[in-house]
mmCIF file of C-alpha atoms and ligand atoms in Angstrom:
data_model
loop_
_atom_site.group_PDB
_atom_site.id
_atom_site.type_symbol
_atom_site.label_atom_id
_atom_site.label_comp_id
_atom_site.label_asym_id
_atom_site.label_seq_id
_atom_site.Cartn_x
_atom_site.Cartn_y
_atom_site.Cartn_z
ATOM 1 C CA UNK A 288 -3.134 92.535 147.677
ATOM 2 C CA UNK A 289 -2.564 95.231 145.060
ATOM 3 C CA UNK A 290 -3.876 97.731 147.538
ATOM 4 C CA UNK A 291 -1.386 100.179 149.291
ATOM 5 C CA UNK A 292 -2.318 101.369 152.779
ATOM 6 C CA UNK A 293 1.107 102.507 153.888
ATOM 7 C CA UNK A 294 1.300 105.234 156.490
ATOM 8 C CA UNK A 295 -2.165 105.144 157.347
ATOM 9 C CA UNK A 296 -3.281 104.003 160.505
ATOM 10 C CA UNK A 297 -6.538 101.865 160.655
ATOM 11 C CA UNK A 298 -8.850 101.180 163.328
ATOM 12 C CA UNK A 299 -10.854 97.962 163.605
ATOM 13 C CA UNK A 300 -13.534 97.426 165.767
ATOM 14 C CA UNK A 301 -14.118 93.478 165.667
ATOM 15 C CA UNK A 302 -10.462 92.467 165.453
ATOM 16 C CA UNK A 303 -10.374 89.545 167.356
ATOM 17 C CA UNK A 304 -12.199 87.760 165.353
ATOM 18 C CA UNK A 305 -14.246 86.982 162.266
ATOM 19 C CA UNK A 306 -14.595 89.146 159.278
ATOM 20 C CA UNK A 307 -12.935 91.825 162.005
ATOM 21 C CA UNK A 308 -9.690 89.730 162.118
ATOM 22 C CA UNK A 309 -9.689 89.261 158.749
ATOM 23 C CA UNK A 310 -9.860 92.965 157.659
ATOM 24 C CA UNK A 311 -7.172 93.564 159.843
ATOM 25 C CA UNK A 312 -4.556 91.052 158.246
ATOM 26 C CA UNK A 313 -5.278 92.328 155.001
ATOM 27 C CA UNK A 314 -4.636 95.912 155.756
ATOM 28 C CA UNK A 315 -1.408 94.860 157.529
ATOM 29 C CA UNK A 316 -0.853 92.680 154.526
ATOM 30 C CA UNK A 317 -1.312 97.222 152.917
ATOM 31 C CA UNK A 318 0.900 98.552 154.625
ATOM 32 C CA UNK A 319 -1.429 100.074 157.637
ATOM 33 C CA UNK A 320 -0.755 100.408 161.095
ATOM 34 C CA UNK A 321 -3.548 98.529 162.930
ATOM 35 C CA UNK A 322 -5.191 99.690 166.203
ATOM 36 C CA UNK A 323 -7.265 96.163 167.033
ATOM 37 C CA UNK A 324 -10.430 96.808 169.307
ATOM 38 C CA UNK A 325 -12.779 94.352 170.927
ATOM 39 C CA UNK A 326 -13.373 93.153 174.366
ATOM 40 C CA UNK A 327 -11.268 90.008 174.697
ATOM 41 C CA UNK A 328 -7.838 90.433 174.936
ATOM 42 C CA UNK A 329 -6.360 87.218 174.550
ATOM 43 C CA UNK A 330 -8.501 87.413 170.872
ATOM 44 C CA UNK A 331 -7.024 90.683 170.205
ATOM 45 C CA UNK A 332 -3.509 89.163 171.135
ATOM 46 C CA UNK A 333 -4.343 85.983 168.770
ATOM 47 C CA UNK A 334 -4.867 88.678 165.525
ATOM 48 C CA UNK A 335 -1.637 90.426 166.930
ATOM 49 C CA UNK A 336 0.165 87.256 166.600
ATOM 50 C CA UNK A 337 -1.464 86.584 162.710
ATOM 51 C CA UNK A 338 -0.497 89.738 162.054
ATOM 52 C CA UNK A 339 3.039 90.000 163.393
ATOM 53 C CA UNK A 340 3.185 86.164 161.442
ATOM 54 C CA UNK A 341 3.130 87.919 158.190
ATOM 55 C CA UNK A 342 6.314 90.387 158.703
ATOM 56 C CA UNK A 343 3.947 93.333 160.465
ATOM 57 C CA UNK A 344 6.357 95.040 162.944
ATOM 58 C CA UNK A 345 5.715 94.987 166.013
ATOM 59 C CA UNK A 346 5.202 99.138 166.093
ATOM 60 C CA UNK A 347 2.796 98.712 163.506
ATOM 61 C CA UNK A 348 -0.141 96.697 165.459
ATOM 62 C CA UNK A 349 -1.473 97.839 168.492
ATOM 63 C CA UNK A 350 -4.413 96.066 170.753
ATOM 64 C CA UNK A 351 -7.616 98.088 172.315
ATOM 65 C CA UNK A 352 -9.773 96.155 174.483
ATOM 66 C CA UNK A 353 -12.797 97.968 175.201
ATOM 67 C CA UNK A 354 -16.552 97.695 175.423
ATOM 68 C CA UNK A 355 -18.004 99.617 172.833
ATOM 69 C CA UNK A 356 -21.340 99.059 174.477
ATOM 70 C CA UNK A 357 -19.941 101.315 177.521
ATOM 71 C CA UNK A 358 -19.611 104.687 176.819
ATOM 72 C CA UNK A 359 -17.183 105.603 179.027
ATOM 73 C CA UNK A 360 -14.674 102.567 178.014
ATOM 74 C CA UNK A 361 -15.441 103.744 174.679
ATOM 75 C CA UNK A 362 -14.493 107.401 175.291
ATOM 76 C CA UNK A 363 -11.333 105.990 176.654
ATOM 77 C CA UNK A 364 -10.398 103.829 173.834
ATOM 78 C CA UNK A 365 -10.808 106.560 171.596
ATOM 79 C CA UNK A 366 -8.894 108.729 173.229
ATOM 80 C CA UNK A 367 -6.220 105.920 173.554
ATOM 81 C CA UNK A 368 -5.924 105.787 170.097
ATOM 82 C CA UNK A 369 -6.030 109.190 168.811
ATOM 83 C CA UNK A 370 -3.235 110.118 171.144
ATOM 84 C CA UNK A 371 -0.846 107.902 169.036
ATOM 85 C CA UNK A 372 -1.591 110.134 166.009
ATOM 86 C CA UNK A 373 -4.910 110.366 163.618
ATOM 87 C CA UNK A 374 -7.033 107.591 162.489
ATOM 88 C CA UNK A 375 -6.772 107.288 158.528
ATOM 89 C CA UNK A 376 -9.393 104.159 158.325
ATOM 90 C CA UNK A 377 -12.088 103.888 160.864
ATOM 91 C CA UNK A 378 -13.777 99.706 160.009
ATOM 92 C CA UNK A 379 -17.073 99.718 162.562
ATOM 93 C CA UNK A 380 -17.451 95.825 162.063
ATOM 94 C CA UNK A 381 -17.977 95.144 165.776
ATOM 95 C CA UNK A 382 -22.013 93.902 166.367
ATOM 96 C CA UNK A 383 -24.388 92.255 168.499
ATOM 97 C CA UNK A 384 -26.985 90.156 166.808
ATOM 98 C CA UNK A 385 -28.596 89.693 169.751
ATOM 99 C CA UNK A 386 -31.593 90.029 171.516
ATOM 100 C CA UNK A 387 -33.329 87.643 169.163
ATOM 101 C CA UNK A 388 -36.645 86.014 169.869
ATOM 102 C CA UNK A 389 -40.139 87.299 169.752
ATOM 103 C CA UNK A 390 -40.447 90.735 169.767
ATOM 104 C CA UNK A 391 -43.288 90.754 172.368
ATOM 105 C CA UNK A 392 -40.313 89.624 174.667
ATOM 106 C CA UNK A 393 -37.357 91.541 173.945
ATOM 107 C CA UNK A 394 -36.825 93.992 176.625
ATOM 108 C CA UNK A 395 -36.077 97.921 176.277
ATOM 109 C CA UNK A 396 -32.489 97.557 177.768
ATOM 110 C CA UNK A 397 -31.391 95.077 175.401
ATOM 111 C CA UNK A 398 -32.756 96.594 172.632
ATOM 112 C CA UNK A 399 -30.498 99.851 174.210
ATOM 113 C CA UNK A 400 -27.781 97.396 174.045
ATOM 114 C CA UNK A 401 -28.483 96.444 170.951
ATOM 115 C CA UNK A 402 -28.712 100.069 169.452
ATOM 116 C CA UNK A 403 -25.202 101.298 171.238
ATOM 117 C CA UNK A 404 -23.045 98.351 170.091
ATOM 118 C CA UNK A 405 -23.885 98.646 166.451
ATOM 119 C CA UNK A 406 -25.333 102.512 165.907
ATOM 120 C CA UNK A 407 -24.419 104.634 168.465
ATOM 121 C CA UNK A 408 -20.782 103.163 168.839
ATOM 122 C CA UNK A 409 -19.931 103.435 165.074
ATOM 123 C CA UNK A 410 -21.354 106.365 164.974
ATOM 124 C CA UNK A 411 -19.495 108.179 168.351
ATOM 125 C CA UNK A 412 -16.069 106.648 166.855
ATOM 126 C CA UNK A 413 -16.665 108.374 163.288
ATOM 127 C CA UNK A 414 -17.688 111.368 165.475
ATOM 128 C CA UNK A 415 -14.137 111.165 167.068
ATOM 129 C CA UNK A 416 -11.952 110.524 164.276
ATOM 130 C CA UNK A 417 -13.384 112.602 162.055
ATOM 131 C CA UNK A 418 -11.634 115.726 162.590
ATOM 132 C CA UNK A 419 -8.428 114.569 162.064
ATOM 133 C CA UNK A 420 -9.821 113.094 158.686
ATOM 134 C CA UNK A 421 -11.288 116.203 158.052
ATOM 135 C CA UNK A 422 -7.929 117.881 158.410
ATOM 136 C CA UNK A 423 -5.799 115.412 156.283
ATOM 137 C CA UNK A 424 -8.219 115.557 153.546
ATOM 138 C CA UNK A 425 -8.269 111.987 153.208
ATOM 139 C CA UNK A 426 -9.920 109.089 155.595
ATOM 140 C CA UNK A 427 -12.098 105.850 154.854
ATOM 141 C CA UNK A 428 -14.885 105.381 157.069
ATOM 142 C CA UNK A 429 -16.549 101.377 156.371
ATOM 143 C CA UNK A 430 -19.930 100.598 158.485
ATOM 144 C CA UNK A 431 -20.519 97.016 158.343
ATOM 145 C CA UNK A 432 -23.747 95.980 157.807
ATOM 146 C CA UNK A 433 -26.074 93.213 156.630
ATOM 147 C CA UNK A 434 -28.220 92.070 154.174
ATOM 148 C CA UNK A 435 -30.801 91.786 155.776
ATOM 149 C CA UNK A 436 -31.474 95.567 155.400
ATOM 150 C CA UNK A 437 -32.144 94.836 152.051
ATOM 151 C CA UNK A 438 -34.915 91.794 152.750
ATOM 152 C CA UNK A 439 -35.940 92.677 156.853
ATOM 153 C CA UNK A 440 -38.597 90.259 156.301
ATOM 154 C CA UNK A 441 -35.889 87.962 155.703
ATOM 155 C CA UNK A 442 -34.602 87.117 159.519
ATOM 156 C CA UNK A 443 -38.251 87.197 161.547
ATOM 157 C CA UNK A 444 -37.552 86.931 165.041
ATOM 158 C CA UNK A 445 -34.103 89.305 164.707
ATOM 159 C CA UNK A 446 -36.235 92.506 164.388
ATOM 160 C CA UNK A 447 -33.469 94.068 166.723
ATOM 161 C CA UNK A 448 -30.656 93.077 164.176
ATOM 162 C CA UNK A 449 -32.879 94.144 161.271
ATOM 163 C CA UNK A 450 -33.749 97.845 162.647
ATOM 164 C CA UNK A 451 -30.047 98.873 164.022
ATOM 165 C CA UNK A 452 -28.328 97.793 160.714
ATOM 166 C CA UNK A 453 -31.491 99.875 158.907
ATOM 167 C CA UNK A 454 -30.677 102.388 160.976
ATOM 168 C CA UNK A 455 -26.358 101.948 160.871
ATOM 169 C CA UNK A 456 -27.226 102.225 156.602
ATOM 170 C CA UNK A 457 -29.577 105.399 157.166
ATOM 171 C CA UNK A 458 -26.031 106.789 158.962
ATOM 172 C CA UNK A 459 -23.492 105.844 156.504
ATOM 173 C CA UNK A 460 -25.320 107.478 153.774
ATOM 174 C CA UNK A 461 -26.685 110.634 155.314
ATOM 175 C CA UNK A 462 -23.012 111.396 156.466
ATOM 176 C CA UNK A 463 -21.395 110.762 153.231
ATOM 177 C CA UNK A 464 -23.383 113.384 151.312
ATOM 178 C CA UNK A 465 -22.305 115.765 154.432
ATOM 179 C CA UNK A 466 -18.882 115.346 153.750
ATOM 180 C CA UNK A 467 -19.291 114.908 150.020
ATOM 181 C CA UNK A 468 -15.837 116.917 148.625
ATOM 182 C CA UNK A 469 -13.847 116.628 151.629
ATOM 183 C CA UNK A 470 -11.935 113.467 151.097
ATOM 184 C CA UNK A 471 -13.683 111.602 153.851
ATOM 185 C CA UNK A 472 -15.637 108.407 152.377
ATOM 186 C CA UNK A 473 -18.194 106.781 154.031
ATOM 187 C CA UNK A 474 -19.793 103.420 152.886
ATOM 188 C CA UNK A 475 -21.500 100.630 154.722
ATOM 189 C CA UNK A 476 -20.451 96.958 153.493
ATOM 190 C CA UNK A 477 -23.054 94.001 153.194
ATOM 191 C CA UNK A 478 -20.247 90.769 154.035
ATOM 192 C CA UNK A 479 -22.686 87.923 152.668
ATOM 193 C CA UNK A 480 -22.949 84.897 154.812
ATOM 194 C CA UNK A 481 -19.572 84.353 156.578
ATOM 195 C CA UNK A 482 -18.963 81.367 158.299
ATOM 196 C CA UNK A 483 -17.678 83.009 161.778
ATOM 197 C CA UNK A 484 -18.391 82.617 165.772
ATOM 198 C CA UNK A 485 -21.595 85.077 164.878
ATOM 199 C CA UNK A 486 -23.245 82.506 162.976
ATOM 200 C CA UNK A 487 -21.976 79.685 164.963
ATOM 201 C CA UNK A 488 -24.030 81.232 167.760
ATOM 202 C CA UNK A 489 -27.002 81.700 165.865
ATOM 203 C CA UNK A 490 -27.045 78.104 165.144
ATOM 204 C CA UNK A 491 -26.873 76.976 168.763
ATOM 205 C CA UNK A 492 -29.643 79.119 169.606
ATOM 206 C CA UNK A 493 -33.211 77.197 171.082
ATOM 207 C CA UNK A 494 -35.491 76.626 167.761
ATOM 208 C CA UNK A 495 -38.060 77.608 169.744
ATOM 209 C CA UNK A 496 -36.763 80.782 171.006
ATOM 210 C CA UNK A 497 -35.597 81.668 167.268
ATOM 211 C CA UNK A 498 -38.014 80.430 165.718
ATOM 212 C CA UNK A 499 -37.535 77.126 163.842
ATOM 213 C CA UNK A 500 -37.325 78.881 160.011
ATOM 214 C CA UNK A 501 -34.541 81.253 161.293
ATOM 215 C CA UNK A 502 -32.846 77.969 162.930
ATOM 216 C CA UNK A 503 -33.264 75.846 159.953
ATOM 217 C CA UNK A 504 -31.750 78.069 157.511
ATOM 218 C CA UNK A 505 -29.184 78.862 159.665
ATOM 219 C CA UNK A 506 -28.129 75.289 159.816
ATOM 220 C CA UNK A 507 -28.758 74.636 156.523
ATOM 221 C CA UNK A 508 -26.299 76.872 154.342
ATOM 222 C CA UNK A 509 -23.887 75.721 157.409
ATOM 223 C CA UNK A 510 -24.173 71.785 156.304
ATOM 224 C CA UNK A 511 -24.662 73.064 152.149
ATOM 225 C CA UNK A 512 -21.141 74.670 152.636
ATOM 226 C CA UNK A 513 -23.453 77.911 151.270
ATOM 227 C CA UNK A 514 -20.929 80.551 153.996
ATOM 228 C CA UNK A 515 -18.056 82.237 152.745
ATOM 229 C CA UNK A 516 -14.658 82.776 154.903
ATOM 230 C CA UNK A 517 -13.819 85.652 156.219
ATOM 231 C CA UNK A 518 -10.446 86.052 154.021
ATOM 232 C CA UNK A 519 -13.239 86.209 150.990
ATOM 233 C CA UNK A 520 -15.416 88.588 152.641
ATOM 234 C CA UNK A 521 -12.717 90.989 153.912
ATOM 235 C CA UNK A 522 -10.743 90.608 150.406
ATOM 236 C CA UNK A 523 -13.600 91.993 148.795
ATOM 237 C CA UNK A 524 -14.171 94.732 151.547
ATOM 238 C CA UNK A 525 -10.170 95.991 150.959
ATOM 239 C CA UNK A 526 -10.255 95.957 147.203
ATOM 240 C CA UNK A 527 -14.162 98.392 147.540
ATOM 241 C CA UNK A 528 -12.383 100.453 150.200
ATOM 242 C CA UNK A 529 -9.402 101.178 148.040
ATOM 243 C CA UNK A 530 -11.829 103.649 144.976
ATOM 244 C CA UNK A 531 -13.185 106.696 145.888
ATOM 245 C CA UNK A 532 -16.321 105.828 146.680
ATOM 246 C CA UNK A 533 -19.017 107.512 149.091
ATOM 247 C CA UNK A 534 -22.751 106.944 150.277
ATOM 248 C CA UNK A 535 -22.844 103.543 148.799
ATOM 249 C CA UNK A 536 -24.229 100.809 149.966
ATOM 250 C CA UNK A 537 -21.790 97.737 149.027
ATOM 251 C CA UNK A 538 -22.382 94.252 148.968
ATOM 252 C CA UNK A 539 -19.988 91.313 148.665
ATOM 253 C CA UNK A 540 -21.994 89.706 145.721
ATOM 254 C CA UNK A 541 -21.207 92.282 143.368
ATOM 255 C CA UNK A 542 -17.784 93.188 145.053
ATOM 256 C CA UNK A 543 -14.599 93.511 141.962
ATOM 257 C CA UNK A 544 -12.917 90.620 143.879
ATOM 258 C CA UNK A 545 -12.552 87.935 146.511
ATOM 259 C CA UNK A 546 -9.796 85.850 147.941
HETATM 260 N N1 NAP B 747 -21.066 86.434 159.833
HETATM 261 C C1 NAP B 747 -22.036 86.764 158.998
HETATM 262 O O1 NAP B 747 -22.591 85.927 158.277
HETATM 263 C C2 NAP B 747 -22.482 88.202 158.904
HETATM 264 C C3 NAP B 747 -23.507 88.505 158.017
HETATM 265 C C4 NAP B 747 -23.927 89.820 157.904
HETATM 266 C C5 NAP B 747 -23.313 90.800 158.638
HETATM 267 N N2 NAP B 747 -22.312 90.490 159.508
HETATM 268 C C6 NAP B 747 -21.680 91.591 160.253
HETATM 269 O O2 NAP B 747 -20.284 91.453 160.177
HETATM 270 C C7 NAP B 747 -19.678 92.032 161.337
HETATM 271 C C8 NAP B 747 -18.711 91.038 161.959
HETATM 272 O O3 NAP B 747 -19.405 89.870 162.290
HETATM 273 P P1 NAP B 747 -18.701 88.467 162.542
HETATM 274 O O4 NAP B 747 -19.583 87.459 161.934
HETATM 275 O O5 NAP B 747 -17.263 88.537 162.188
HETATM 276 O O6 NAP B 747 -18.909 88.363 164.134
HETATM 277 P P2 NAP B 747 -18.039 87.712 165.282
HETATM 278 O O7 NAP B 747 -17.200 86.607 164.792
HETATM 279 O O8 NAP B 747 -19.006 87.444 166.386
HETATM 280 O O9 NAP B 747 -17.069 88.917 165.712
HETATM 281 C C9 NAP B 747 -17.604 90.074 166.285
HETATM 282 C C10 NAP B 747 -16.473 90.924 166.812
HETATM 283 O O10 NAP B 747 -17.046 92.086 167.430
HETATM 284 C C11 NAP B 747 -16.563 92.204 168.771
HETATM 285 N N3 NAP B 747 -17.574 92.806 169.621
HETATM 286 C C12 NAP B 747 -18.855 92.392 169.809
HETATM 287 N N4 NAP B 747 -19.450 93.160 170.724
HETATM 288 C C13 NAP B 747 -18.532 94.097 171.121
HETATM 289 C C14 NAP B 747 -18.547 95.146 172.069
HETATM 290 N N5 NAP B 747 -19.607 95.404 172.841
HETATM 291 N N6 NAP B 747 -17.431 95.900 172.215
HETATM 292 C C15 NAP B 747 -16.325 95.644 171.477
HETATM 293 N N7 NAP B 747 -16.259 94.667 170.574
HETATM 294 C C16 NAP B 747 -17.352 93.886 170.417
HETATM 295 C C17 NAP B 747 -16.256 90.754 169.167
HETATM 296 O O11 NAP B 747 -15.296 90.645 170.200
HETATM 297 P P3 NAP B 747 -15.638 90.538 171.753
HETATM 298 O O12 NAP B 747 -16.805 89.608 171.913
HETATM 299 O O13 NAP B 747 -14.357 90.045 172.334
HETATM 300 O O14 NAP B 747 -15.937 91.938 172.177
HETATM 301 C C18 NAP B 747 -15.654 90.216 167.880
HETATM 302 O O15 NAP B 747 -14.293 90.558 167.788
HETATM 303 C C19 NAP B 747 -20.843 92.428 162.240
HETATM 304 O O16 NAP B 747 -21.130 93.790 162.029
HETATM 305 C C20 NAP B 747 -21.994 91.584 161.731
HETATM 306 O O17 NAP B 747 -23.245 92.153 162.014
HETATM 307 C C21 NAP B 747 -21.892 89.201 159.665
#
């Protein structure tokens, strides 16, 4: 990758897996030292390993498990890693698709749950790391989003999924014309249809509790080999997070590049 991260220190939320993972080898591949969060450790220790594969030292990859859904693990993790130095590249891929089903039976707590993993946490970590950006003059904030923001319509029965990445978007752009002229960028990222444990899950779901068109199509661009990887997805991610760019709304179908 042409890109040069060197001496900037990236957080990813997401990093044991998934587009997450992948993100997190290519900015190693950049030169960044990599603070991995998610909750399972021995994940987070399998992207340390990738990572350490490809001639990362050791000093330059860190691991973070945490529940982003807790706000006091979150605190902590946050606190964790801002007291080895300032975050340079804050990547909020971490999300819950879940609850899905009919609306009529989604209750308020997991909608709560739903909100905190993939609002309120992106938005408390930006919140955190912000200063230091601030500060430097320079930082990269990516929100990771969905398509489906563009089309809600598009996944009925994942109204949950479909308001908090509405609502992540409404974030990412309101703060980027906030910090317009400070150095700070803030963009949200649409990854396309990535063929990772989210979607495997998806696709194991009751038809009847999803509803059979979400289930179908699901399966269907599995078996039509219609998903991308997540090398593609977060190739195209790096290469958009490189510009100067801010308040934009990018998509992996009209990214510069892939894998
Ligand atoms: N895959 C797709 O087709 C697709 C399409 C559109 C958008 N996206 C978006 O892309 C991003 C990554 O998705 P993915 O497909 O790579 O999903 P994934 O394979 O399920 O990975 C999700 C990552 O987030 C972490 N995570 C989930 N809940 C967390 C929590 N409460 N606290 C901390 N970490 C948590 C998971 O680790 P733990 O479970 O160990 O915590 C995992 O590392 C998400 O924002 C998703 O909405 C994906």
């Amino acid at each position: 990758m042409a890109t040069d991260f060197a001496g900037k220190t990236a957080l990813i939320t997401g990093a044991g897996r998934g587009i997450g993972r992948a993100v997190a080898l290519g900015l190693g591949d950049a030169g960044a030292r990599l603070i991995l969060l998610a909750r399972t450790t021995a994940q987070l220790e399998e992207t340390r390993a990738l990572v350490r594969e490809r001639g990362v030292p050791a000093g330059r990859v860190s691991v973070l498990p945490a529940d982003l859904a807790d706000e006091e693990d979150r605190g902590r993790a946050v606190a964790a890693a801002l007291a080895a130095g300032r975050v340079d590249i804050l990547v909020n891929n971490a999300a819950t698709v879940e609850p899905l089903g009919p609306t009529d039976g989604i209750k308020a707590g997991d909608l709560r749950l739903a909100f905190e993993v993939n609002v309120i946490a992106p938005a408390a970590l930006t919140a955190a790391v912000l200063p230091g950006m601030l500060e430097a003059g320079w930082g990269r904030v990516v929100n990771v989003s969905s398509g489906i923001v563009a089309n809600p319509a598009g996944m009925v029965r994942g109204n949950a999924y479909a308001t908090t990445k509405a609502a992540l978007e409404a974030h990412t752009v309101n703060l980027a014309a906030e910090l317009r002229g400070t150095g700070v960028t803030v963009n949200a990222y649409r990854p396309g249809g990535v063929d990772t444990a989210m979607q495997a899950w998806i696709r194991r779901q009751d038809p009847e509790h999803i509803g059979s068109g979400l289930h179908e199509r699901f399966n269907r661009n599995y078996a039509e080999g219609a998903l991308i990887t997540p090398e593609y997805s977060a190739a195209a991610l790096l290469a958009l997070l490189a510009g100067d760019d801010t308040g934009a709304i990018w998509d992996v179908s009209t990214a510069p590049v892939g894998a």
